[in-house]
CSV table of N, CA and C in Angstrom, one decimal:
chain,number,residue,atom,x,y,z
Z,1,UNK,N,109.3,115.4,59.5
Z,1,UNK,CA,110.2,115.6,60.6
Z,1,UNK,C,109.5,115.0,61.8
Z,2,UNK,N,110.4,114.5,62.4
Z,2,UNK,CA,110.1,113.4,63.9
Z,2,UNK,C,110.4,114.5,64.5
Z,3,UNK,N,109.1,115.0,65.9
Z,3,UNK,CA,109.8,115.1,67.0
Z,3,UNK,C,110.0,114.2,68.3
Z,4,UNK,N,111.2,114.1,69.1
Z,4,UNK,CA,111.4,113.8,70.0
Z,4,UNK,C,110.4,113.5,70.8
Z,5,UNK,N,110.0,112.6,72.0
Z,5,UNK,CA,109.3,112.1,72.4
Z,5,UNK,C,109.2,113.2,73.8
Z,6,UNK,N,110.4,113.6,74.1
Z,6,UNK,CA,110.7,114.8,75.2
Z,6,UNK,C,110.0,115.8,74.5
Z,7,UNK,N,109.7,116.8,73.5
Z,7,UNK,CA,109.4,117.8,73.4
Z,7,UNK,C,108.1,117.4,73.1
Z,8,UNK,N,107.5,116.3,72.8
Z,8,UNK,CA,105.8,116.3,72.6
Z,8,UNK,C,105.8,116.1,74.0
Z,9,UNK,N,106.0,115.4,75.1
Z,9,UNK,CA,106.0,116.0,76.2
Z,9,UNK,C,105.3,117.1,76.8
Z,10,UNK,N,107.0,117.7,76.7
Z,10,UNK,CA,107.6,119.3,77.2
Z,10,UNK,C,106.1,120.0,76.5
Z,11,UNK,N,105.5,119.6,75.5
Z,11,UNK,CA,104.7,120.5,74.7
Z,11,UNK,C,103.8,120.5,75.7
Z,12,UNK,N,103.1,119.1,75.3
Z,12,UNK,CA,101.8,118.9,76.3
Z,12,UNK,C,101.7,119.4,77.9
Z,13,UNK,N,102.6,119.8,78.6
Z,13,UNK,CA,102.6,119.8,79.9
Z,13,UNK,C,102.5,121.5,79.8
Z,14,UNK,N,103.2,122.2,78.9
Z,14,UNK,CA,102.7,123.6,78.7
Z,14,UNK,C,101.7,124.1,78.0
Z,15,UNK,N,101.6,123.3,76.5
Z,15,UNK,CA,100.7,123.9,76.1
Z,15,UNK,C,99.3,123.1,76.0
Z,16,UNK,N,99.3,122.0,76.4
Z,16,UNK,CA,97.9,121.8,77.1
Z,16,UNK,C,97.3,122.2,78.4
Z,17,UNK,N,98.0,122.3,78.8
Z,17,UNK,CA,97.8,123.0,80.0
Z,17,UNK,C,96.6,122.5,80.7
Z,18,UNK,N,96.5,121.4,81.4
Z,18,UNK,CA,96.2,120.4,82.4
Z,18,UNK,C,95.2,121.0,83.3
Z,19,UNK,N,95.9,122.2,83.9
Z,19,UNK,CA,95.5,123.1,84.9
Z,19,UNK,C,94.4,124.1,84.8
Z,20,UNK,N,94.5,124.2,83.3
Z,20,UNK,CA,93.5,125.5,82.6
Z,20,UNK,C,92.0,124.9,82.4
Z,21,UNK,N,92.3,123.1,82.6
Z,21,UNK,CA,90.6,122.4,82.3
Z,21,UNK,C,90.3,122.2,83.5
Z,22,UNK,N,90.6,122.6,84.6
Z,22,UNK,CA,90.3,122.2,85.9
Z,22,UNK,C,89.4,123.4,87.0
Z,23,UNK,N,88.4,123.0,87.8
Z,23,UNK,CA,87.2,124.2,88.0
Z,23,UNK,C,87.0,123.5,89.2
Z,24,UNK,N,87.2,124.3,90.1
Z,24,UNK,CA,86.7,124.4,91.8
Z,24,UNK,C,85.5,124.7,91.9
Z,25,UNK,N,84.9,124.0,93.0
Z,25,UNK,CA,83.3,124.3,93.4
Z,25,UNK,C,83.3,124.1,94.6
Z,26,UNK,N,83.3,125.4,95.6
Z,26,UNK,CA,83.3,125.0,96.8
Z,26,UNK,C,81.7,124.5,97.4
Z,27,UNK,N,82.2,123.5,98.2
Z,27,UNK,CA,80.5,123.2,98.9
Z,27,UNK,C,80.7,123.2,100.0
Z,28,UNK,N,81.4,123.7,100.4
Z,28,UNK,CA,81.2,124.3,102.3
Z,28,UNK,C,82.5,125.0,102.7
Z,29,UNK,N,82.1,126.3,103.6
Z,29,UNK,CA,83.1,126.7,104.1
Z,29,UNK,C,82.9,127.1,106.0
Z,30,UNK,N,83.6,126.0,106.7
Z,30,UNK,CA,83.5,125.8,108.1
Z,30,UNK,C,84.5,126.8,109.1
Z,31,UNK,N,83.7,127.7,109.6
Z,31,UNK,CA,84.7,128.4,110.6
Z,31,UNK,C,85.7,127.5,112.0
Z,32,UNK,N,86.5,127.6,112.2
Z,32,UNK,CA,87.1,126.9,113.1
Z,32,UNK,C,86.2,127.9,114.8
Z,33,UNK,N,85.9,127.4,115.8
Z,33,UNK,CA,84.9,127.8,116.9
Z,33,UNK,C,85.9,128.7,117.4
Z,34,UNK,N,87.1,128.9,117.2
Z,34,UNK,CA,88.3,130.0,117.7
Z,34,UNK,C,88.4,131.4,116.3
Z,35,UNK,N,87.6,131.0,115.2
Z,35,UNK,CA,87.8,132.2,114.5
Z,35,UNK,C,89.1,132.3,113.6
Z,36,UNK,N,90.2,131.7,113.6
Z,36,UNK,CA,91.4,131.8,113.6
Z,36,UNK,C,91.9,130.9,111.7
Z,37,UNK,N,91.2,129.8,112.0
Z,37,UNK,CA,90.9,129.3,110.9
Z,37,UNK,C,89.9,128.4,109.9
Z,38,UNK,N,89.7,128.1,108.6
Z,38,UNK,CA,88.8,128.2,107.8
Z,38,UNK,C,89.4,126.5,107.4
Z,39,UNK,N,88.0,126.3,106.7
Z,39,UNK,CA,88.0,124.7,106.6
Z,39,UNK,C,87.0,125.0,105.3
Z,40,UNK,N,88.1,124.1,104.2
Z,40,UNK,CA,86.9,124.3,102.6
Z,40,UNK,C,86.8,122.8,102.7
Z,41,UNK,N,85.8,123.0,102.1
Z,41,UNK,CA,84.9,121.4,101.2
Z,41,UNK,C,85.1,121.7,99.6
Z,42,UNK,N,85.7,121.5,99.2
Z,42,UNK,CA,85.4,121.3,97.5
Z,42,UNK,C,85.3,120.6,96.7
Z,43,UNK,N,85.1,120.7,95.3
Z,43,UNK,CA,84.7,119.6,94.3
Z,43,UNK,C,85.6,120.1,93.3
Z,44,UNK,N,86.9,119.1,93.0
Z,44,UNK,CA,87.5,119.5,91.3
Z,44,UNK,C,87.5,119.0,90.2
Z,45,UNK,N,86.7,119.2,89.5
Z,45,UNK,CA,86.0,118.7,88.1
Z,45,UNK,C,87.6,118.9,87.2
Z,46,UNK,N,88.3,118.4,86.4
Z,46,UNK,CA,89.2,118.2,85.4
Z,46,UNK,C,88.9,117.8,84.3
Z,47,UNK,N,87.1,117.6,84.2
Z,47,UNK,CA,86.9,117.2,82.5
Z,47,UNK,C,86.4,115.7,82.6
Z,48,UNK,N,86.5,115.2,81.5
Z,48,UNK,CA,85.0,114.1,81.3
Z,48,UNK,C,85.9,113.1,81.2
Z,49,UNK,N,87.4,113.1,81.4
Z,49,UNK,CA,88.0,111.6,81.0
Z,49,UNK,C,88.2,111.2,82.6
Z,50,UNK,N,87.8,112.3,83.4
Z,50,UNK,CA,89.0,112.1,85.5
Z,50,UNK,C,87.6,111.9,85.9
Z,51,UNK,N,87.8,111.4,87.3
Z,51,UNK,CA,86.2,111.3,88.2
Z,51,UNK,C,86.8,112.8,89.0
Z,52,UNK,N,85.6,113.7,89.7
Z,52,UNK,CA,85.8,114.2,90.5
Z,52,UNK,C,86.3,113.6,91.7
Z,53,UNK,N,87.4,115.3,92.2
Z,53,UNK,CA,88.4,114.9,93.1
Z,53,UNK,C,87.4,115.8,94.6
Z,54,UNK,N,87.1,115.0,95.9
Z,54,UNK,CA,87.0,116.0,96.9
Z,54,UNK,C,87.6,116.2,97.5
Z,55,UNK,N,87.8,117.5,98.3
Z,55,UNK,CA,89.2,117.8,98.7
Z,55,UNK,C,88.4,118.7,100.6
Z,56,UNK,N,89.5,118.8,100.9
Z,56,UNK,CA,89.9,119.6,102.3
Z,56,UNK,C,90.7,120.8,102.5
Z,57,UNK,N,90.5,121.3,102.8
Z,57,UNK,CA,92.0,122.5,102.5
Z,57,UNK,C,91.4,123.5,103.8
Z,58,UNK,N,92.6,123.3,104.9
Z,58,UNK,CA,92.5,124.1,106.4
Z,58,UNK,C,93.4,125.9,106.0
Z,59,UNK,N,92.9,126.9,106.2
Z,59,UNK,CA,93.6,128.4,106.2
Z,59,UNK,C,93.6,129.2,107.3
Z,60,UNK,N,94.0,130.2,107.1
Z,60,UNK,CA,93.7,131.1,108.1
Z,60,UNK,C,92.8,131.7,108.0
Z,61,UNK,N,92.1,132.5,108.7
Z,61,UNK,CA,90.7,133.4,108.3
Z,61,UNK,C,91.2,134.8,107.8
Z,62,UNK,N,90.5,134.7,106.3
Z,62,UNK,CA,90.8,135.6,105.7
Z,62,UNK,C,91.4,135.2,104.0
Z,63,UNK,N,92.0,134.1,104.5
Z,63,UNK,CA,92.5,133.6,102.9
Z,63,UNK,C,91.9,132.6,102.5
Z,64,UNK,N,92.0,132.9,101.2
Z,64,UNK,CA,91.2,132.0,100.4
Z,64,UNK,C,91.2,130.9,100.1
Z,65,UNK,N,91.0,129.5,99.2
Z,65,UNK,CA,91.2,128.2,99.2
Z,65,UNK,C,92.4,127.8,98.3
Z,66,UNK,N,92.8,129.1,97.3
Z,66,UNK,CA,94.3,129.0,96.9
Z,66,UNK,C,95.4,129.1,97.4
Z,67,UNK,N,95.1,129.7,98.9
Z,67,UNK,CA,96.5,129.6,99.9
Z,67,UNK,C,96.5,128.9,100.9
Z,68,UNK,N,95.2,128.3,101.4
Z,68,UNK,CA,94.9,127.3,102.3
Z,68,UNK,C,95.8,125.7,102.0
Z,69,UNK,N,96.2,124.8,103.1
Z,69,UNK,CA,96.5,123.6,102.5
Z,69,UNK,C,96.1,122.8,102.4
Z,70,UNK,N,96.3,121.9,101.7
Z,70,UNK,CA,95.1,120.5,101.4
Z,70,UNK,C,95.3,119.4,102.4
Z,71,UNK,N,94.3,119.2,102.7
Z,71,UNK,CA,94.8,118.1,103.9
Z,71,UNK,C,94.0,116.9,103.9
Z,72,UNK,N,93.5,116.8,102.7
Z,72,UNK,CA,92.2,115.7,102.2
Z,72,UNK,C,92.3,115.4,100.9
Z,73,UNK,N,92.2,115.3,100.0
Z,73,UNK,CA,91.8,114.4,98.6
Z,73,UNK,C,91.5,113.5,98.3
Z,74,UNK,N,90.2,113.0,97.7
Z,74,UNK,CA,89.4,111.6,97.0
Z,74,UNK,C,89.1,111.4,96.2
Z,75,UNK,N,88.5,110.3,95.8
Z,75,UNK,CA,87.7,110.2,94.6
Z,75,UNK,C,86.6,109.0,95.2
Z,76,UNK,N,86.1,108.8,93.8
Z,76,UNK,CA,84.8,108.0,93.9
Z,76,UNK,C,85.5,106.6,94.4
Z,77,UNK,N,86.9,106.2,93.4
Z,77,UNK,CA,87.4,105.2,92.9
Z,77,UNK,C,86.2,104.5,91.7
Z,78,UNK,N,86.4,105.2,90.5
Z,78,UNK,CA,86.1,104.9,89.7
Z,78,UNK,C,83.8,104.5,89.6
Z,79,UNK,N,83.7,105.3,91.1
Z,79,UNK,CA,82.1,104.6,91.5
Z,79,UNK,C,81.8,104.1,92.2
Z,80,UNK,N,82.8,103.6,93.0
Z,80,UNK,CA,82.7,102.7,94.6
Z,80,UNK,C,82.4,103.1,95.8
Z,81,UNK,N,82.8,104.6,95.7
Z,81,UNK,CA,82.0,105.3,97.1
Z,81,UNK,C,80.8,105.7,97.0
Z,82,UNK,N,80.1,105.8,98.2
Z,82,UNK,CA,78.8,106.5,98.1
Z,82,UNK,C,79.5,107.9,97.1
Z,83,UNK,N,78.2,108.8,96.9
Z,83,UNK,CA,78.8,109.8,96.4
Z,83,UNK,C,77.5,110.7,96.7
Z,84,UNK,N,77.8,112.0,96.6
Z,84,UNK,CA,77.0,113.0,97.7
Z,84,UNK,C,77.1,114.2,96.3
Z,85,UNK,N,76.4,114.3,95.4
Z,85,UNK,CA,76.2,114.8,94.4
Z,85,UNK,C,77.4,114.5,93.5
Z,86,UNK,N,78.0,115.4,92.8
Z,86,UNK,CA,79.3,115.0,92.2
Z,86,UNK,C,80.8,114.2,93.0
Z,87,UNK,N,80.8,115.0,94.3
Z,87,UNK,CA,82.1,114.3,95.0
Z,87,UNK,C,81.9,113.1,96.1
Z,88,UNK,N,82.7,112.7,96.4
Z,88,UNK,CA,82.1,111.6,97.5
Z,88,UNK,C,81.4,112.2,98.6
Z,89,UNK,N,80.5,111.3,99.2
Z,89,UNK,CA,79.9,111.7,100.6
Z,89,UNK,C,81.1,112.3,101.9
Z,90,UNK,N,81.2,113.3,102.5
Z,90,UNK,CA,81.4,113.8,103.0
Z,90,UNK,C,81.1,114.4,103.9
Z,91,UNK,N,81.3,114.6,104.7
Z,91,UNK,CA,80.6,115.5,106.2
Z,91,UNK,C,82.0,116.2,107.1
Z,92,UNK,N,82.5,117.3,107.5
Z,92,UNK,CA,83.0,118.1,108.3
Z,92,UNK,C,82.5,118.6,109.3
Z,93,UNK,N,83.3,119.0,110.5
Z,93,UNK,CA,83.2,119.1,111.8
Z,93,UNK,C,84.0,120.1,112.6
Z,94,UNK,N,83.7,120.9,113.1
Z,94,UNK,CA,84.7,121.3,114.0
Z,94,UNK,C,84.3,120.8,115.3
Z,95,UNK,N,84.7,120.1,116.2
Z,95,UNK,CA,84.9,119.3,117.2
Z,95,UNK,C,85.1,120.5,118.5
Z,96,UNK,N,85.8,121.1,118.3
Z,96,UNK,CA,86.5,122.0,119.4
Z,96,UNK,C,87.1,123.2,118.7
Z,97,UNK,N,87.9,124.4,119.1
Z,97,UNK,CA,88.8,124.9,118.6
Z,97,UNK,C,90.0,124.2,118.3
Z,98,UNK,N,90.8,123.8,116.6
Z,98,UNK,CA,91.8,123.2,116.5
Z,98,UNK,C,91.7,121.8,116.0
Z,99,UNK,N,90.5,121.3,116.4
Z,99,UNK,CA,90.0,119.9,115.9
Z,99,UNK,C,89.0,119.4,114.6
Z,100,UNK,N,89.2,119.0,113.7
Z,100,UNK,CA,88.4,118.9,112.9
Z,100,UNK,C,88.3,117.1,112.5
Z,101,UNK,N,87.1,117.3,112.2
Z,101,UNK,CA,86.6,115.9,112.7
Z,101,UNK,C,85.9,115.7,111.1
Z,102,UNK,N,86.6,115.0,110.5
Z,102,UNK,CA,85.9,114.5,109.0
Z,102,UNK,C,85.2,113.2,108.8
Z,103,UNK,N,84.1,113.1,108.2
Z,103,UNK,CA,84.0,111.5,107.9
Z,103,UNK,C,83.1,111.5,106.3
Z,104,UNK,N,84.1,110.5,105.9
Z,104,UNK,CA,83.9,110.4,104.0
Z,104,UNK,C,83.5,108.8,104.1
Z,105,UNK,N,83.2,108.8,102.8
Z,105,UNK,CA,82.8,107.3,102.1
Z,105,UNK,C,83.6,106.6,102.3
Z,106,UNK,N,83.0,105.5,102.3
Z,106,UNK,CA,84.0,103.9,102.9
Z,106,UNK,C,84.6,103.4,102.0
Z,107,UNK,N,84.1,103.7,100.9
Z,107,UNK,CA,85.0,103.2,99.5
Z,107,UNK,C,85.9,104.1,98.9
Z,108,UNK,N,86.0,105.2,99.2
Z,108,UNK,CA,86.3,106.3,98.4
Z,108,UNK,C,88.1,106.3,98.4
Z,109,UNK,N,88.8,106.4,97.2
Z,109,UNK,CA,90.0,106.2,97.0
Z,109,UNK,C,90.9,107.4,97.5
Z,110,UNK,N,92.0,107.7,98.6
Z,110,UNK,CA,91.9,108.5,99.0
Z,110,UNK,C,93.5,108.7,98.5
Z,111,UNK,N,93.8,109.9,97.9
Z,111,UNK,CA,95.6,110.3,97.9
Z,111,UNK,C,96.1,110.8,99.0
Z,112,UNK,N,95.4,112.3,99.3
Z,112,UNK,CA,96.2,112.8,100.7
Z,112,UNK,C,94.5,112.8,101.8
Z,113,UNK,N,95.8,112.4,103.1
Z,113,UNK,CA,94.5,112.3,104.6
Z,113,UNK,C,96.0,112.8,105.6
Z,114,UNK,N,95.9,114.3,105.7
Z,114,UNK,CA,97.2,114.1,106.7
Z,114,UNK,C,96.3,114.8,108.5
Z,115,UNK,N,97.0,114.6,109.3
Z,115,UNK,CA,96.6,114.2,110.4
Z,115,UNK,C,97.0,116.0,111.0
Z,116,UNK,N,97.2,117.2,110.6
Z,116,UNK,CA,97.7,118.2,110.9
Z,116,UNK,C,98.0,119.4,110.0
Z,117,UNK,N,97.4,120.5,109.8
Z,117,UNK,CA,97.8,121.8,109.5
Z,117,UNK,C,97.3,123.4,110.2
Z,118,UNK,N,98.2,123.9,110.1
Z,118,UNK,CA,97.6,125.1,110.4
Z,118,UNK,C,97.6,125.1,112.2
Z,119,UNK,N,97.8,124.3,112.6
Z,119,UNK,CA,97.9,124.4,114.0
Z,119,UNK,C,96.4,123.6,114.8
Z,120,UNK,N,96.2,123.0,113.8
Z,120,UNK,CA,94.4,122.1,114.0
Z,120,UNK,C,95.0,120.2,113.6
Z,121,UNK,N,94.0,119.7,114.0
Z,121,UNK,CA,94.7,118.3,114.1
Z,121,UNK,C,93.3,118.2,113.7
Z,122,UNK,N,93.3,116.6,112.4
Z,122,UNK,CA,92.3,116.5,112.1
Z,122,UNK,C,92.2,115.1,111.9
Z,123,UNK,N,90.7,114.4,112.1
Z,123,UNK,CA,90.4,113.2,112.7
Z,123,UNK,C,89.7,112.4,111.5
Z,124,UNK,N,90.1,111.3,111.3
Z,124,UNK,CA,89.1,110.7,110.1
Z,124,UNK,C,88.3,109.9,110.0
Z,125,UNK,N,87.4,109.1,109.6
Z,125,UNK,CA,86.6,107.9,110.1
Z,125,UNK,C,85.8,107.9,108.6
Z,126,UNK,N,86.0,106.9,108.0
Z,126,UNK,CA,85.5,106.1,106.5
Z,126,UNK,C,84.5,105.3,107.1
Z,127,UNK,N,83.0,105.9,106.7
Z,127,UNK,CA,81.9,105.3,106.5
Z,127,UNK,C,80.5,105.8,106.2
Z,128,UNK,N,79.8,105.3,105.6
Z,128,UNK,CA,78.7,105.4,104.6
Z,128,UNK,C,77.6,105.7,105.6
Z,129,UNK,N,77.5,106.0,107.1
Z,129,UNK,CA,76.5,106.5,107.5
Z,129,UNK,C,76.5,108.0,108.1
Z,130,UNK,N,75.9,108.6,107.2
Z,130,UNK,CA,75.8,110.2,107.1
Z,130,UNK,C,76.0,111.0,109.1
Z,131,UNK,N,75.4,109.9,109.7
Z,131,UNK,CA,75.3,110.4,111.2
Z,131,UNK,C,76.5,109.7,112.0
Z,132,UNK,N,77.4,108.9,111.3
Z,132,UNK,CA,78.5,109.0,111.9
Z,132,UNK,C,79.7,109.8,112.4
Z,133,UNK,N,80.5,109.7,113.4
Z,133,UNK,CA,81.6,111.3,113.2
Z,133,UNK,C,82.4,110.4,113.9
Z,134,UNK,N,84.0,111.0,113.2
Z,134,UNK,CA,85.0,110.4,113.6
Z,134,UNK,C,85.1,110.4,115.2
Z,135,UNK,N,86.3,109.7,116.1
Z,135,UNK,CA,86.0,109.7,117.6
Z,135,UNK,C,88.0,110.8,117.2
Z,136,UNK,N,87.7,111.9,118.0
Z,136,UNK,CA,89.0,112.9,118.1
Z,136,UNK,C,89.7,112.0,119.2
């Protein structure tokens, strides 16, 4: 018996379950200088076929990195960014209260860079020297 191309699918998306090989490692957790809100650094490993993803994720103080939003995501791009143990090089900032000031690898392939959450605005600057910091 043939199945349908939809239900091996439909299968895989539930019963492999994508989500179940996937393992957070936080590597920094930055107070915003107002108390108010939290700034994660993490690393998401998905297994040996994906590069690690680094990520951003702004909350409120008090919740954790599964209710916080993501306001960052990278990758190596396959090895082309510096990289700073498993995820790309990285460095975070709070600037002020509300400002957060990032600067990642110059190579590093990026999905999401959004410019605002949580009521904090955040600044970016792609380059490979560790003592650089974005200009807010």
């Amino acid at each position: 018996m043939r199945l349908p191309l939809l239900t091996i699918v439909a299968f895989c998306l539930t019963g492999c379950g994508a989500s179940d090989l996937c393992s957070n490692t936080l590597v920094e957790k930055l107070l915003d200088p107002s108390g108010t809100r939290v700034a994660y650094h993490y690393i998401r490993d998905c297994g040996a076929t994906t590069d690690y993803a680094t990520s951003i994720a702004i909350g409120a103080l008090g919740e954790d990195t599964a209710q916080a939003d993501v306001v960052f995501t990278a990758d190596s791009g396959h090895g082309a960014a510096k990289a700073d143990g498993e995820g790309i090089w990285l460095r975070m900032t709070w600037a002020r209260p509300g400002m957060l000031l990032v600067s990642h690898a110059e190579k590093a392939r990026i999905f999401r860079q959004e410019g605002q959450a949580r009521g904090a605005r955040i600044s970016y600057r792609a380059s490979d020297d560790p003592v650089a910091r974005p200009v807010p």
